[in-house]
PDB file of C-alpha atoms in Angstrom:
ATOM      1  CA  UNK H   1     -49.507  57.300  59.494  1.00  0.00           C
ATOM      2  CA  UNK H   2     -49.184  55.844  56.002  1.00  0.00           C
ATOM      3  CA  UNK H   3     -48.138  58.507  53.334  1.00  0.00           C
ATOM      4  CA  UNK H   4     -47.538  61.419  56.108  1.00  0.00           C
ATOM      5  CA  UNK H   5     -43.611  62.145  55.577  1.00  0.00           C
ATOM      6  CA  UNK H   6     -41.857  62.190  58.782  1.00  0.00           C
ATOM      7  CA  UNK H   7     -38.111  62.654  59.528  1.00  0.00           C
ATOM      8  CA  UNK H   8     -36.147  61.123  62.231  1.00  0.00           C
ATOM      9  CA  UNK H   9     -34.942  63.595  64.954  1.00  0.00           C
ATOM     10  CA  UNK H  10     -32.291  62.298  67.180  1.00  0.00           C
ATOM     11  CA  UNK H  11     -33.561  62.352  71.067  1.00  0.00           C
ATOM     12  CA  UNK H  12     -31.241  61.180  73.347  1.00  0.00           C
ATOM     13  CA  UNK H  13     -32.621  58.414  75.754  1.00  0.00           C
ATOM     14  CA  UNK H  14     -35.917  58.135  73.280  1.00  0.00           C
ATOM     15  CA  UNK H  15     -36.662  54.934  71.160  1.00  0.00           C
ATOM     16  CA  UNK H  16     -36.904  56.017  67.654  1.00  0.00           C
ATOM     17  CA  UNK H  17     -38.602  52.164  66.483  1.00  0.00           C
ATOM     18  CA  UNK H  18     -42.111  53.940  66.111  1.00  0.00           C
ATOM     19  CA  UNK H  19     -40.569  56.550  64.323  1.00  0.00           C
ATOM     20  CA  UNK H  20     -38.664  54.634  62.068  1.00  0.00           C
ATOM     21  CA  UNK H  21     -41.817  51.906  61.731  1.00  0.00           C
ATOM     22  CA  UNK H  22     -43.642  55.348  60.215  1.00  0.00           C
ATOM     23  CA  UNK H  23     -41.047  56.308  57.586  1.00  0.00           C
ATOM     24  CA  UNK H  24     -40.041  53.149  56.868  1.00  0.00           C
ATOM     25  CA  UNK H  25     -44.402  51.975  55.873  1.00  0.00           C
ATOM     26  CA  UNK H  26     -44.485  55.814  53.804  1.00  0.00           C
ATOM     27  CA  UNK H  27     -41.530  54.562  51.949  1.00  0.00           C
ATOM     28  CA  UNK H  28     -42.858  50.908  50.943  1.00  0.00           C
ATOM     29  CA  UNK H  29     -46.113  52.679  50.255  1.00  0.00           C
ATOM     30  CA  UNK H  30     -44.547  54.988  47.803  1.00  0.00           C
ATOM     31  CA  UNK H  31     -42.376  52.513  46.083  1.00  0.00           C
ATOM     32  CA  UNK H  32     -45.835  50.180  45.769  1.00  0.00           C
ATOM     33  CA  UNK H  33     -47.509  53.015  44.610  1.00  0.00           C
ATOM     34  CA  UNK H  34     -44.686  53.932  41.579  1.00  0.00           C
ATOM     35  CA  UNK H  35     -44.767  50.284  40.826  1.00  0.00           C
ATOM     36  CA  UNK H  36     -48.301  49.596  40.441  1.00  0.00           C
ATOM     37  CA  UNK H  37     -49.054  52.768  38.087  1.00  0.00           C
ATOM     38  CA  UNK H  38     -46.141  51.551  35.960  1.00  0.00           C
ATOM     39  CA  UNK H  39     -47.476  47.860  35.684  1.00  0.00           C
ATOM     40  CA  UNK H  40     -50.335  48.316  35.900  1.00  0.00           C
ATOM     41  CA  UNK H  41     -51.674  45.874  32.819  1.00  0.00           C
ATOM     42  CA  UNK H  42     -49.530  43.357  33.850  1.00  0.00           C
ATOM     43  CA  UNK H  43     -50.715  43.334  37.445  1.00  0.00           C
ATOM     44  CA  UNK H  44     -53.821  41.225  38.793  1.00  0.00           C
ATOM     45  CA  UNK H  45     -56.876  43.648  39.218  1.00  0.00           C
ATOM     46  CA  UNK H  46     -57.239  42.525  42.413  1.00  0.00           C
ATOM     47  CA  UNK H  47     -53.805  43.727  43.132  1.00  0.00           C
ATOM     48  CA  UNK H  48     -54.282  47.249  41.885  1.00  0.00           C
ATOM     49  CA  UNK H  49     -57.827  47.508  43.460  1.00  0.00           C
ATOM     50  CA  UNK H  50     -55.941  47.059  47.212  1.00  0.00           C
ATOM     51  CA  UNK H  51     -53.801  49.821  46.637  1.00  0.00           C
ATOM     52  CA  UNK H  52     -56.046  52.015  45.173  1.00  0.00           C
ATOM     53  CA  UNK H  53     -58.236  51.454  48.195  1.00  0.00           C
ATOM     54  CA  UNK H  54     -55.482  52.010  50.631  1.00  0.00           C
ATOM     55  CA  UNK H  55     -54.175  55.507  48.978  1.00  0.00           C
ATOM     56  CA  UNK H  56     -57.946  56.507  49.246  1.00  0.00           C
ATOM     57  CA  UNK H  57     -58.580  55.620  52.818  1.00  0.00           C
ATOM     58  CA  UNK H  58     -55.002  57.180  53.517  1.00  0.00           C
ATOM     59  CA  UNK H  59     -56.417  60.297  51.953  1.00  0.00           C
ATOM     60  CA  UNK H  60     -59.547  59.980  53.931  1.00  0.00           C
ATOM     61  CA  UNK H  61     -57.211  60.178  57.150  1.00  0.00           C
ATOM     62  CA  UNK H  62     -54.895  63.239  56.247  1.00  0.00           C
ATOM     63  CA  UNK H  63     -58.200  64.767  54.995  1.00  0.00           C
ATOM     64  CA  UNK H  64     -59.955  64.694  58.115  1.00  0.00           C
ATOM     65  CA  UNK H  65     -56.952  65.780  60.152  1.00  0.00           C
ATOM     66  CA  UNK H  66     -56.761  68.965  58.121  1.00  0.00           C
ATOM     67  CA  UNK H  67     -60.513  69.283  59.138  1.00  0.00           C
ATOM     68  CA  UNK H  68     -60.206  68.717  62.503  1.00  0.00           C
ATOM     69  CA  UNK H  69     -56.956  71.258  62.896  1.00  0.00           C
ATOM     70  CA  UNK H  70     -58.376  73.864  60.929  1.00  0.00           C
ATOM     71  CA  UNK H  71     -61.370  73.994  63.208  1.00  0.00           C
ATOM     72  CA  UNK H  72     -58.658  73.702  66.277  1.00  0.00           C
ATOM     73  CA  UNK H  73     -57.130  76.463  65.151  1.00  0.00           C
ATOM     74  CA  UNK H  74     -59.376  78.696  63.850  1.00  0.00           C
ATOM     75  CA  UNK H  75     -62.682  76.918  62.792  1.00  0.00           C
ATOM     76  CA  UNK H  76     -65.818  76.317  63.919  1.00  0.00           C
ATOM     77  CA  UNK H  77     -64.898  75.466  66.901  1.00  0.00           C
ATOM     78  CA  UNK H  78     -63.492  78.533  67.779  1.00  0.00           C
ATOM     79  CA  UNK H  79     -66.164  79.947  69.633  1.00  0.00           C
ATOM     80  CA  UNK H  80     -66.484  76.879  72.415  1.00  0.00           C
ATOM     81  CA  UNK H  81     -62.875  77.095  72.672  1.00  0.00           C
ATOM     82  CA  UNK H  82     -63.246  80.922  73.448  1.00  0.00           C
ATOM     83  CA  UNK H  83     -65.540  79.955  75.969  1.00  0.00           C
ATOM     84  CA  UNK H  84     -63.067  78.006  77.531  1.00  0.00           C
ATOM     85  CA  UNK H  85     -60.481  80.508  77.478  1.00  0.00           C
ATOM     86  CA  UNK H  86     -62.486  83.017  79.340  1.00  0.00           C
ATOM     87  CA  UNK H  87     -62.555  80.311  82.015  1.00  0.00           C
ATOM     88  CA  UNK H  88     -58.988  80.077  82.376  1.00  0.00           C
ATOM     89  CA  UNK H  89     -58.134  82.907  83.991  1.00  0.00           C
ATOM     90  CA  UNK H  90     -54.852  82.428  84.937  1.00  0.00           C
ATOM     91  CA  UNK H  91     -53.899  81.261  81.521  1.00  0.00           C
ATOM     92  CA  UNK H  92     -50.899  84.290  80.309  1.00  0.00           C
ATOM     93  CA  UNK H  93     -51.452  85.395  77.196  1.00  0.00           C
ATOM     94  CA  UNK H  94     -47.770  84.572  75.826  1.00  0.00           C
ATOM     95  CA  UNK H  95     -48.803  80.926  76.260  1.00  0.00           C
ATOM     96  CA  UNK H  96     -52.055  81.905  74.263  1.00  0.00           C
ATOM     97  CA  UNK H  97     -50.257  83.284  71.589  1.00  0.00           C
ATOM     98  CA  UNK H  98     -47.944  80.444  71.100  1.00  0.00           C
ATOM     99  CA  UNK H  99     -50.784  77.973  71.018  1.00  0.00           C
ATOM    100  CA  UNK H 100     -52.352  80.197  68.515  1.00  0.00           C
ATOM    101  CA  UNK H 101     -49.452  79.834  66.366  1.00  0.00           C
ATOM    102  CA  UNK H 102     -48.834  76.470  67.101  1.00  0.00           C
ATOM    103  CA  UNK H 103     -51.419  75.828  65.792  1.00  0.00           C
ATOM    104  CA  UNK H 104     -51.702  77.256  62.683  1.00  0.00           C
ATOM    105  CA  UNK H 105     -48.330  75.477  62.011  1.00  0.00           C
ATOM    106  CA  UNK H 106     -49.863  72.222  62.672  1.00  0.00           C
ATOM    107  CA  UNK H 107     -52.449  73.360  60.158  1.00  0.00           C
ATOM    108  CA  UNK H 108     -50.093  74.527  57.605  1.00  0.00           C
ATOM    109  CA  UNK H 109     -48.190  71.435  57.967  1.00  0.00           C
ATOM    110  CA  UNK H 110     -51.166  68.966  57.539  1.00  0.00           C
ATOM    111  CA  UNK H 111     -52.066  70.595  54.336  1.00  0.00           C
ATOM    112  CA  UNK H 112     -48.513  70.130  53.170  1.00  0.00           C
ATOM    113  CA  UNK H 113     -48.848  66.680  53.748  1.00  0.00           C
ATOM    114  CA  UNK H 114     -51.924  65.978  52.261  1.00  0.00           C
ATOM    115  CA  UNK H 115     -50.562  67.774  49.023  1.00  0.00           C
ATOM    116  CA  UNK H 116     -47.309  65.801  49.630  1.00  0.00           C
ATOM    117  CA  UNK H 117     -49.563  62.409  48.878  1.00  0.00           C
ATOM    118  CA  UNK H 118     -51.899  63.333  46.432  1.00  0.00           C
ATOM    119  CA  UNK H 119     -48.387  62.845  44.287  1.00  0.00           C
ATOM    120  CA  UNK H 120     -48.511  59.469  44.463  1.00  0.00           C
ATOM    121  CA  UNK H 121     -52.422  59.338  43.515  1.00  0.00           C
ATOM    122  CA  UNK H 122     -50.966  61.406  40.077  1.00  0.00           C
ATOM    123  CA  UNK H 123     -48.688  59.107  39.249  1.00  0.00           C
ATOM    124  CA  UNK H 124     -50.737  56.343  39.816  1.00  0.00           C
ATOM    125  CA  UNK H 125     -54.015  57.242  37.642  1.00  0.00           C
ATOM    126  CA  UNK H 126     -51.302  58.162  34.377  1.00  0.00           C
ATOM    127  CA  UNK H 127     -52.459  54.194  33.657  1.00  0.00           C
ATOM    128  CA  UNK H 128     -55.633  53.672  31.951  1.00  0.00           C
ATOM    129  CA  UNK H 129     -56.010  50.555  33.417  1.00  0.00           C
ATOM    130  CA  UNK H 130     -56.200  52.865  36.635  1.00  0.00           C
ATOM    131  CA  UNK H 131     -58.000  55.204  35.410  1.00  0.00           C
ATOM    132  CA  UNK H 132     -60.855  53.053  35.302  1.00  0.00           C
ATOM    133  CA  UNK H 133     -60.999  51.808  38.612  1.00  0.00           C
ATOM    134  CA  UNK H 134     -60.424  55.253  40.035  1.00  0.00           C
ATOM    135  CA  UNK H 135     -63.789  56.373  38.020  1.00  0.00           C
ATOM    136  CA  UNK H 136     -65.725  55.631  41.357  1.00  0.00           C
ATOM    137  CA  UNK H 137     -67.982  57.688  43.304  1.00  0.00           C
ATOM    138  CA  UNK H 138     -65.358  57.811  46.489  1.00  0.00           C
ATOM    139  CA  UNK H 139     -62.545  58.788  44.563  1.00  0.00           C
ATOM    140  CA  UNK H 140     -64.455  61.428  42.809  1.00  0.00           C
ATOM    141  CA  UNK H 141     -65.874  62.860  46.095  1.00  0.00           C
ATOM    142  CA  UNK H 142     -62.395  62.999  48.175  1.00  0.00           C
ATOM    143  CA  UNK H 143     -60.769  64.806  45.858  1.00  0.00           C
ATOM    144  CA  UNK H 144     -63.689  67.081  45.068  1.00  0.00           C
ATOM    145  CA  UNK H 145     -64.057  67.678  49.080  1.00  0.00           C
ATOM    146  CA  UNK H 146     -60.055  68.000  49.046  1.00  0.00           C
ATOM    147  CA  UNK H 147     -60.421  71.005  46.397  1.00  0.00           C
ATOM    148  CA  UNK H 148     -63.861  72.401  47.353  1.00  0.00           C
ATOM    149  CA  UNK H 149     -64.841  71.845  50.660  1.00  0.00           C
ATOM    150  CA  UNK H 150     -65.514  74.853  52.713  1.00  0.00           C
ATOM    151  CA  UNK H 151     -65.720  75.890  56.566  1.00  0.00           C
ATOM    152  CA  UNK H 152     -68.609  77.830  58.083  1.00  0.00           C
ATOM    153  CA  UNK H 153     -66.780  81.013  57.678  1.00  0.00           C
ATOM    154  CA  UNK H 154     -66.553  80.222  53.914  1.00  0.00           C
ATOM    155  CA  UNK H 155     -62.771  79.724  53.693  1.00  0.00           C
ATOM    156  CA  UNK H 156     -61.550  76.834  51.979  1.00  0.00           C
ATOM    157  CA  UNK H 157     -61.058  73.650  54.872  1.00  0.00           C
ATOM    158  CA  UNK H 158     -57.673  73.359  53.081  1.00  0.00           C
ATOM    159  CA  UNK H 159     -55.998  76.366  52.241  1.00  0.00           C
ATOM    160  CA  UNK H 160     -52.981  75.397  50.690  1.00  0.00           C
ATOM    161  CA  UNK H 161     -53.336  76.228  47.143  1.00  0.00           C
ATOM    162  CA  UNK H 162     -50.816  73.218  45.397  1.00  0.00           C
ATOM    163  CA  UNK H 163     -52.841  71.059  47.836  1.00  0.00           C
ATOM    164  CA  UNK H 164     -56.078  71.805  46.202  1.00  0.00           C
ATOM    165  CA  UNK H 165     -54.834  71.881  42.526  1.00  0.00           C
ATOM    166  CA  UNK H 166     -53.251  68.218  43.368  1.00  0.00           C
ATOM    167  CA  UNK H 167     -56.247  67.262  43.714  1.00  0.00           C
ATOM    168  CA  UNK H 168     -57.865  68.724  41.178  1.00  0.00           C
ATOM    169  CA  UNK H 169     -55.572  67.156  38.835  1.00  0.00           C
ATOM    170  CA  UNK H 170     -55.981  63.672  39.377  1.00  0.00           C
ATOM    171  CA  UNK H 171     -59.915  64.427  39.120  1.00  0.00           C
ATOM    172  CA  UNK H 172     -58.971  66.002  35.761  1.00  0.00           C
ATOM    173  CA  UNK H 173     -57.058  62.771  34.846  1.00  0.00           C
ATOM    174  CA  UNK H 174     -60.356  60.565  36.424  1.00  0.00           C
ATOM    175  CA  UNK H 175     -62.986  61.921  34.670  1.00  0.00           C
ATOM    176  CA  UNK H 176     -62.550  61.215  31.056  1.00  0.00           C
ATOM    177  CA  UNK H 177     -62.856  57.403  32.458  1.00  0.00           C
ATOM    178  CA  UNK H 178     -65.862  58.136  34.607  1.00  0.00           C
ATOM    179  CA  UNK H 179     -68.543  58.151  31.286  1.00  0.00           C
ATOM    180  CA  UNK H 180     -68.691  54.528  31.852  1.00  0.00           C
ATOM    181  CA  UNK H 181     -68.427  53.883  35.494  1.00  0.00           C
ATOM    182  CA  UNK H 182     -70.516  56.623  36.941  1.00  0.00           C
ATOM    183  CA  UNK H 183     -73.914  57.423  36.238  1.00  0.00           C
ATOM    184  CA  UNK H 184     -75.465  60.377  35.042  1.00  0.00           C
ATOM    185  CA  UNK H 185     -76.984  62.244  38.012  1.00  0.00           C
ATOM    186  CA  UNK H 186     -73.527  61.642  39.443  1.00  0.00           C
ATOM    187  CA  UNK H 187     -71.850  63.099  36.636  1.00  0.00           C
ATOM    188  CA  UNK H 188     -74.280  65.890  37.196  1.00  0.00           C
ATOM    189  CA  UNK H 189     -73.480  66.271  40.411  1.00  0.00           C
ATOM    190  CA  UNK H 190     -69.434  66.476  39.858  1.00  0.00           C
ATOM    191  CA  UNK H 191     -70.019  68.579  37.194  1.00  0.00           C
ATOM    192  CA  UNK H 192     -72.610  71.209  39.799  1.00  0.00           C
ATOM    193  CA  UNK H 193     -69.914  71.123  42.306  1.00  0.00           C
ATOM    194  CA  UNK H 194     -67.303  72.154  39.659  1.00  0.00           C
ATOM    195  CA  UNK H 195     -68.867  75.335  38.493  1.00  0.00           C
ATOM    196  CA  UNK H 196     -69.682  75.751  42.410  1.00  0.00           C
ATOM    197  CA  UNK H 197     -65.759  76.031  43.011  1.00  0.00           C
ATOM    198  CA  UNK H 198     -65.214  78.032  39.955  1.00  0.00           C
ATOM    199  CA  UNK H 199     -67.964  80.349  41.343  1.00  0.00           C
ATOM    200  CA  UNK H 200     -66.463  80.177  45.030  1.00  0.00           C
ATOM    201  CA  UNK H 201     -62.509  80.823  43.522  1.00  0.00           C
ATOM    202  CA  UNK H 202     -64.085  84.066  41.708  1.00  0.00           C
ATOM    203  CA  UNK H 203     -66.258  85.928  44.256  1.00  0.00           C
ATOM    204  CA  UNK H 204     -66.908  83.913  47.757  1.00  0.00           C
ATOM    205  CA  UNK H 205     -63.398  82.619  48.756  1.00  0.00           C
ATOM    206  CA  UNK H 206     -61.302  85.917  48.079  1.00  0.00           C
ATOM    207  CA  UNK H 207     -63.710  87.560  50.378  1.00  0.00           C
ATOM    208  CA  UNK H 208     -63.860  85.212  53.213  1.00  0.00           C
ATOM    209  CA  UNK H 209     -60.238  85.044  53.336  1.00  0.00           C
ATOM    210  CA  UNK H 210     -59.501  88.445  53.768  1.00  0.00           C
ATOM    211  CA  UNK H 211     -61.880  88.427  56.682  1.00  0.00           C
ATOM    212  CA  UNK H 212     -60.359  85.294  57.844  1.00  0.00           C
ATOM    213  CA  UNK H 213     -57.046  86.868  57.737  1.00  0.00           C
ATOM    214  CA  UNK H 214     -58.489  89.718  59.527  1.00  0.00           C
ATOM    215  CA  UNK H 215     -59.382  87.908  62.225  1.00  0.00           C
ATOM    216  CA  UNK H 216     -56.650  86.049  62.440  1.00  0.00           C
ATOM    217  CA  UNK H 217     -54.905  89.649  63.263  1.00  0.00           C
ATOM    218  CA  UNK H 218     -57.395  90.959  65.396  1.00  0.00           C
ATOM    219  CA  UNK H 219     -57.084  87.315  67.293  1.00  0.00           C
ATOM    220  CA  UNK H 220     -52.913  88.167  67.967  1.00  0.00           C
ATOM    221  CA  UNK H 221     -53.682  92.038  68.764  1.00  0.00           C
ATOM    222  CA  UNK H 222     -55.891  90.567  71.141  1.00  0.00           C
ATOM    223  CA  UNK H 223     -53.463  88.150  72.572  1.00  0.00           C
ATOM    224  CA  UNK H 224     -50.836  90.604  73.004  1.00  0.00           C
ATOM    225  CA  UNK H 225     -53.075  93.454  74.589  1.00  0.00           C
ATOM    226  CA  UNK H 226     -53.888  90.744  77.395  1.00  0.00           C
ATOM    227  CA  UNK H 227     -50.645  90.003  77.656  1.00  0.00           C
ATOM    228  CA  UNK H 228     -49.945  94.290  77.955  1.00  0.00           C
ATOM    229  CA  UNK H 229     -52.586  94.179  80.519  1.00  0.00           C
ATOM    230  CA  UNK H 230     -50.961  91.540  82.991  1.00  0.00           C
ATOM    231  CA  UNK H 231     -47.938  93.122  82.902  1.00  0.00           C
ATOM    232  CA  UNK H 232     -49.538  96.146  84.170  1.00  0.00           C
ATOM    233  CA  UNK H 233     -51.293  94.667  86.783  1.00  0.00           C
ATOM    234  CA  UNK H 234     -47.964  93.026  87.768  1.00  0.00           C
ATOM    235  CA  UNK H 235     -46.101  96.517  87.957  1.00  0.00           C
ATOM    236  CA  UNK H 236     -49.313  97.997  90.074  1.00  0.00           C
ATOM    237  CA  UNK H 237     -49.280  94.825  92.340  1.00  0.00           C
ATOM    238  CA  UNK H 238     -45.712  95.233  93.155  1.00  0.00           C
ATOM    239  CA  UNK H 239     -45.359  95.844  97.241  1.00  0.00           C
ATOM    240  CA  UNK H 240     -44.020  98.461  98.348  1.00  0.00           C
ATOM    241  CA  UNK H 241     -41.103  98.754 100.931  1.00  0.00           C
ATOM    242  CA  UNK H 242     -41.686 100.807 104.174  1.00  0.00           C
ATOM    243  CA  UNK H 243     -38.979 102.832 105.742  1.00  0.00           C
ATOM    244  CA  UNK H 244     -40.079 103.460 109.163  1.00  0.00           C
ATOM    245  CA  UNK H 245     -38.965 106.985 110.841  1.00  0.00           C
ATOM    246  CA  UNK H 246     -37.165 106.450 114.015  1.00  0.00           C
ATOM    247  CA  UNK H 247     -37.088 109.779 116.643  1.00  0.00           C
ATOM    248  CA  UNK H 248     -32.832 109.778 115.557  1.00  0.00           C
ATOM    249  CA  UNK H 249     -33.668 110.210 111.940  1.00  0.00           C
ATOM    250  CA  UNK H 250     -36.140 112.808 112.460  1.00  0.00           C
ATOM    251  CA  UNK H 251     -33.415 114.948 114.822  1.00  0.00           C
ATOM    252  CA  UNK H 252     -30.700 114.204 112.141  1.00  0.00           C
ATOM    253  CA  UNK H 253     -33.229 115.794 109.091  1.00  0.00           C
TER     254      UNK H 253
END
């Protein structure tokens, strides 16, 4: 995907054209991105409105993959996929815990790379002429949902705190032009859902992420006592050997 950074790993026997495809469209993307925030005025508006709507959509995308691996991983979905665990009864619980943690690395890793883009989106809006167009309702709400959003459990959907302040400066840099191109109950709205985060940073989010990470420990304790318990069973379920007594070795003892 567009703006995701990827490196090439050397597989023998594998075509690495895809690959290389990827890096080489994150690399064009980021030199069109420099470009355009540094001539900007001289650039047709049309020009600068088709990049502005391609680093949005792109942050659409890496958006909703955080969502959908932070619900993978430990989300709302968690309780279906419990469900289906149960099911799976000859799944081993090392192979649990290393999707667990798989997981969360994929998680982790998204987050990096959404914070890893919104770079670009900073450099670009440090143009007025930017500025302006970027003073839209869907700029304004991705990068509020980017900072603010929040799971069912209350956690943050994306954790990573440079992530989140990314985004929440190029809404600081967005704003100022926004008098003009938003309207008011809009305005009001950005404003609510600003005092709503400060709110959340303060008293809600501190809480729900020590019970988050909580759970994420109870979740490996749990992992690895299954995994204790198979082992057990495997030890209990060994056969054992029977030595019969022959008439000779009873005479010998």
């Amino acid at each position: 995907m567009l703006g995701q950074p990827l490196q090439l790993l050397p597989k023998t026997g594998v075509s690495q054209l895809s690959t290389a495809l990827k890096v080489a469209s994150t690399r064009l993307l980021q030199i069109l991105a420099i470009t355009t925030g540094t001539y900007a005025d001289k650039l047709s508006p049309k020009v600068v409105q088709s990049l502005l709507d391609l680093l949005c959509s792109q942050l659409k995308n890496l958006l909703s993959q955080t969502g959908v691996l932070h619900m993978a991983s430990f989300g709302e979905g968690e309780q279906e996929e419990g469900e289906e665990e149960e099911k799976k009864v000859d799944s081993s619980g090392e192979t649990e815990k290393k999707d667990f943690r798989a997981a969360l690395r994929k998680q982790h890793a998204a987050e990096l790379h959404l914070g890893d883009f919104l770079v670009f989106p900073r450099r670009v809006v440090s143009s007025k002429a930017i500025q302006s167009k970027m003073a839209s309702p869907k700029w304004t709400e991705v990068l509020l949902n980017i900072a603010s959003q929040k799971c069912s459990s209350g956690i943050p959907l994306v954790g990573n705190l440079r992530t989140r302040l990314l985004a929440l400066h190029v809404l600081e840099a967005v704003l100022p032009a926004c008098e003009s191109g938003v309207e008011d109950d809009q305005m009001a709205q950005i404003v609510e859902r600003l005092f709503s985060l400060l709110s959340d940073c303060m008293w809600e989010t501190p809480i729900a992420q020590a019970k988050h990470a909580i759970q994420i420990k109870e979740k490996e304790q749990q992992i690895k006592l299954q995994k204790q318990g198979e082992l057990e069973e495997e030890d209990e379920n060994l056969p054992i050997q029977k030595y019969p007594l022959t008439q000779r070795k009873l005479s010998v003892a």
